[in-house]
Coordinates of C-alpha atoms in Angstrom, one line a residue:
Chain A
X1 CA -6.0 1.1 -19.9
X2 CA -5.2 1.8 -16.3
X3 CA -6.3 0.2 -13.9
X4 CA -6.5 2.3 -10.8
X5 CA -6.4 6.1 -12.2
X6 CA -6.3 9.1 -9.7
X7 CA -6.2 13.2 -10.6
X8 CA -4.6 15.0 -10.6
X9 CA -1.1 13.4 -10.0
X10 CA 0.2 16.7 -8.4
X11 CA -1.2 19.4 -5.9
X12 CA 0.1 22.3 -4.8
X13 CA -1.8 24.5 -2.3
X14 CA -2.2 27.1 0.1
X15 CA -3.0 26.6 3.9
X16 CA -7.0 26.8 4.4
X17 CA -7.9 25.6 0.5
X18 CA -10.1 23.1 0.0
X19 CA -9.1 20.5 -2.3
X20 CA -10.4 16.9 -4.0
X21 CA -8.9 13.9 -5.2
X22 CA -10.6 12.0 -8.1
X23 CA -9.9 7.6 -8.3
X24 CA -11.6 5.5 -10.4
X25 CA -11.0 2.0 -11.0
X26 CA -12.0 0.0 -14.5
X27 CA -11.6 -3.6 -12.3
X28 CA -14.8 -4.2 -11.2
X29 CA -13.8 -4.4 -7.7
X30 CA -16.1 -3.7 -5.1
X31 CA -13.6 -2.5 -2.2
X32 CA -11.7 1.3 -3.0
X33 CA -9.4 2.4 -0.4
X34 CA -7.4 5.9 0.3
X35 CA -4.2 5.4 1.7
X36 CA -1.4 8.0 2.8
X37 CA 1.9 8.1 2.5
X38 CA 4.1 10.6 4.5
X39 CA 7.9 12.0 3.3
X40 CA 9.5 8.5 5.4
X41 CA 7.9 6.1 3.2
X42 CA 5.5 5.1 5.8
X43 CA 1.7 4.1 4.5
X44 CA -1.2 4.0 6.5
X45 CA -4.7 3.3 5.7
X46 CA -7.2 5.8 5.8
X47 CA -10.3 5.1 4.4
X48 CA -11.9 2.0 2.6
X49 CA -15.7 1.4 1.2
X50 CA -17.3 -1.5 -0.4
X51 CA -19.7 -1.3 -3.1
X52 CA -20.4 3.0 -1.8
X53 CA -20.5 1.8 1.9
X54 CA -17.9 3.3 4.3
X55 CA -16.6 0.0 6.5
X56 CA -13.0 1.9 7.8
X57 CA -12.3 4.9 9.0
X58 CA -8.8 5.1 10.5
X59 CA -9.3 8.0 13.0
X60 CA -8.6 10.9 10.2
X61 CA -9.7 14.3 10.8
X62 CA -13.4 15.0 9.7
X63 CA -11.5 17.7 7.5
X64 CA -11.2 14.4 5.1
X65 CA -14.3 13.8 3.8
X66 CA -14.5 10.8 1.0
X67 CA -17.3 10.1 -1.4
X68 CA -18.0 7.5 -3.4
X69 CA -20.7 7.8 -5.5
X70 CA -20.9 4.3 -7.6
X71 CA -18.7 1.6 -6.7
X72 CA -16.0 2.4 -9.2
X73 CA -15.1 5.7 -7.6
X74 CA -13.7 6.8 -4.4
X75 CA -13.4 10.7 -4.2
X76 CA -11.3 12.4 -1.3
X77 CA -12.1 15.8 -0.5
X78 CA -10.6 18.1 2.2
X79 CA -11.2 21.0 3.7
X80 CA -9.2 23.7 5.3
X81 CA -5.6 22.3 4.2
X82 CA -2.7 22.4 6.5
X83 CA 1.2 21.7 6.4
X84 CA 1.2 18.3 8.2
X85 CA -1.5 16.9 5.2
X86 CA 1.1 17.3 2.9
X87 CA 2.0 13.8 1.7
X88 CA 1.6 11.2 -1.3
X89 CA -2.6 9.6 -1.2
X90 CA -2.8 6.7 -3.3
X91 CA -6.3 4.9 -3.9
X92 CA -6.2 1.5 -4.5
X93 CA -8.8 -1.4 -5.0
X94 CA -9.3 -5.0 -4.5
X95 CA -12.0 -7.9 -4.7
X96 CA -14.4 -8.7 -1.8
X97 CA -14.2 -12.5 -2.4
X98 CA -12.0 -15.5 -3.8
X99 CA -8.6 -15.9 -3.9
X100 CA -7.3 -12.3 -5.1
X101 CA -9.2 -10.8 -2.0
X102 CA -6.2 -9.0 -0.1
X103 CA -3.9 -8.1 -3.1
X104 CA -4.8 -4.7 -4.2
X105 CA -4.3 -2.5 -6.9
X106 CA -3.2 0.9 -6.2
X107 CA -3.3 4.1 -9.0
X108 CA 0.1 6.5 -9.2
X109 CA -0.5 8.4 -6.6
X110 CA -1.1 12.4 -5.9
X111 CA 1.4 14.3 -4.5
X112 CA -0.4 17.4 -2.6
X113 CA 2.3 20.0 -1.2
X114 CA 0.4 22.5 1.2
X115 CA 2.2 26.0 1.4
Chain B
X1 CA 0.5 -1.0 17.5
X2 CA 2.1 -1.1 13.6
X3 CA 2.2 -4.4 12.0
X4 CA 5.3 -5.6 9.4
X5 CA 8.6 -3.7 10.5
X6 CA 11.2 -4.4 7.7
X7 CA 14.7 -4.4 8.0
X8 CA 16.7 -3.5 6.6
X9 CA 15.8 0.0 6.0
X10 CA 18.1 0.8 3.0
X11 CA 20.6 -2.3 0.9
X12 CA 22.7 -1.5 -1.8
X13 CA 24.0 -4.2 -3.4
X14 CA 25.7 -5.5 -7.0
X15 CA 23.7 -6.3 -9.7
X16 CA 24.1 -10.0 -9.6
X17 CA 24.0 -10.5 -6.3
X18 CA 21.3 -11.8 -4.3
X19 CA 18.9 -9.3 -1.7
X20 CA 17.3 -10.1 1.4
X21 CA 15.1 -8.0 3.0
X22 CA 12.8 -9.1 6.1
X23 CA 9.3 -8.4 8.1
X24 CA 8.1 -9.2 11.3
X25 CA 4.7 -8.5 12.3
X26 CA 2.9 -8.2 15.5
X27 CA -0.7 -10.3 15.3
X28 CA -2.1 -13.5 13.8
X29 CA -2.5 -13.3 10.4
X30 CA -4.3 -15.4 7.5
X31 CA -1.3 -14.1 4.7
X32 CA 1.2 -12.0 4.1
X33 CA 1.9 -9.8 1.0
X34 CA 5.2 -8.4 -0.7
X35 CA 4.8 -5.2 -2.6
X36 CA 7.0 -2.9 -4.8
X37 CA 7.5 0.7 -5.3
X38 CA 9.2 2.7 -7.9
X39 CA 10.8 6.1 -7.4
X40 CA 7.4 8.7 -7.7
X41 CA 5.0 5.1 -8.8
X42 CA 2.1 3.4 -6.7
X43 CA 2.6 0.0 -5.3
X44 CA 2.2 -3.0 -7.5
X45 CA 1.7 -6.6 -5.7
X46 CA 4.7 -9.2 -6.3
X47 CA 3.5 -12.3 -4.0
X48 CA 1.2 -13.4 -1.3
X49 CA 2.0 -16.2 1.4
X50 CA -0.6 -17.7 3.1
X51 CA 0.2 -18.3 6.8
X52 CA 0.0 -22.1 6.1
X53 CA 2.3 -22.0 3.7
X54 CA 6.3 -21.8 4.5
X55 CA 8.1 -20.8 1.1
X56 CA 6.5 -19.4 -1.7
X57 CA 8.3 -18.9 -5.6
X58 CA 7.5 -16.5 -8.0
X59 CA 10.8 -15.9 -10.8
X60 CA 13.4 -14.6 -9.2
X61 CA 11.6 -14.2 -5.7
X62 CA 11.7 -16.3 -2.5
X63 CA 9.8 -15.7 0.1
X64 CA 9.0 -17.6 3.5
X65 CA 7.0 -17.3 6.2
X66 CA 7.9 -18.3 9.9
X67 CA 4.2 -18.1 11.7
X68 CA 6.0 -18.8 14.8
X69 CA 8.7 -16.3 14.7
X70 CA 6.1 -13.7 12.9
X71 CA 8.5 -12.8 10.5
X72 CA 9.2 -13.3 6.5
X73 CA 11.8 -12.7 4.3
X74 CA 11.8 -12.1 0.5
X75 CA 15.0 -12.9 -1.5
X76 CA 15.5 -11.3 -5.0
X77 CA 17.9 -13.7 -6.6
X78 CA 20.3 -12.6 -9.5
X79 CA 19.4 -9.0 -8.5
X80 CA 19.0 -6.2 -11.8
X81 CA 19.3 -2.8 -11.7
X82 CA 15.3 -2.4 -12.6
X83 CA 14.8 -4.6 -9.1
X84 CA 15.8 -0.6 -7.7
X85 CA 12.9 0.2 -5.8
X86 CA 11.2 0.4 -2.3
X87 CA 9.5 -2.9 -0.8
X88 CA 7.5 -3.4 1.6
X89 CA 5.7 -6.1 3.5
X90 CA 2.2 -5.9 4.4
X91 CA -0.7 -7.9 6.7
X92 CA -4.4 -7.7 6.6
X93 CA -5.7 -5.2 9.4
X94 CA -7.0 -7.3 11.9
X95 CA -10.5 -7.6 13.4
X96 CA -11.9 -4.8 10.3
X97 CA -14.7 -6.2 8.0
X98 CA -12.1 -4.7 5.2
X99 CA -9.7 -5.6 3.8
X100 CA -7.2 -2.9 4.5
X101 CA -3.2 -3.4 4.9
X102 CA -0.8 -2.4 7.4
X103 CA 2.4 -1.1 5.4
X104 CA 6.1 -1.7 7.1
X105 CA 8.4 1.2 7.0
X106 CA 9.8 -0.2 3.2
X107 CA 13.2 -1.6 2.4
X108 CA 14.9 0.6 -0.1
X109 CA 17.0 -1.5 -2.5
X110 CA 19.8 0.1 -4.7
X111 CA 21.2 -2.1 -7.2
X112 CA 24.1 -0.9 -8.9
X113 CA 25.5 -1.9 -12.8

């Protein structure tokens, strides 16, 4: 079973499509997070929720719109695509409490190329 | 300001040998976390250090923490060609009720048979 699953694992769009991003986690975490990861390797938080409550939001267009609609999934949606949104988004997980708190868990990946 | 800067950016090295790859970061922190990425994969955790502790073991890694120097390093001893990958270091954000991590840029590690 995976832990951390996200779909689909590639995207390729046009400029000015919308377009969602499915994660769901089977860890019983409460905490789900989107990162993004641009062509340099370089990872930066963009959205986190615990238990279907929004507690960061790192400054990312309102085009990006996440939903989460039980504590086991973390949806990304956005609208109006453009070129520089182009990047790997992983979701990724971790506990609220106890020891493990800060390591998380993060799914494959999904690749979305906008043309 | 970004948090855990690793250098170096890219080491190729021998299967065998030993890697060292190191972070510095800007702020207090409570820990500090290793992570690994393969080619196309997510990230999977290898070790946390807690900022009261100096050396931490896990197998074949080593990694310390100098809280006064903000900086860690994480050795890969006895390197294998599956140790190819990217890693990176990573710090709680600070002053967020989360628990979200600040990423380095990634030290990408080539180890050759």
């Amino acid at each position: 079973d995976t832990a951390v699953s996200q779909t689909p694992k590639y995207l390729v769009t046009q400029m000015g499509n919308d377009k969602s991003i499915k994660c769901e986690q089977n860890l019983g975490h409460d905490t789900m997070y989107w990162y993004k990861q641009d062509s340099k390797k370089f990872l930066k938080i963009m959205f986190s929720y615990n238990n279907k409550e929004l507690i960061i939001n790192e400054t990312v267009p309102n085009r990006f719109s996440p939903k989460s609609p039980d504590k086991a999934h973390l949806n990304l949606h956005i609208n109006s695509l453009e070129l520089g949104d182009s990047a790997v988004y992983f979701c990724a997980s971790s506990q609220v409490r106890g020891v493990a708190k800060n390591i998380q868990y993060f799914g494959a990946g999904t690749r979305l190329s906008v043309l | 300001s970004q948090q855990g800067e690793e250098d170096p950016q890219a080491l190729s090295i021998q299967e065998g040998e030993n890697a060292t790859m190191n972070c510095s970061y800007k702020t207090s922190i409570n820990n500090l976390q290793w992570y690994r990425q393969n080619s196309g994969r997510g990230l999977v955790h290898l070790i946390l250090i807690r900022s009261n502790e100096r050396e931490k073991h896990s197998g074949r890694l080593r990694v310390t923490l100098d809280t006064s120097k903000k900086s860690s390093s994480l050795l890969i001893t006895a390197s294998r060609a599956a140790d190819t990958a990217s890693y990176f270091c990573a710090t709680p954000k600070p002053h967020q009720a989360g628990t979200a991590l600040i990423f380095g840029k990634g030290t990408t590690l080539s180890v050759s048979s």
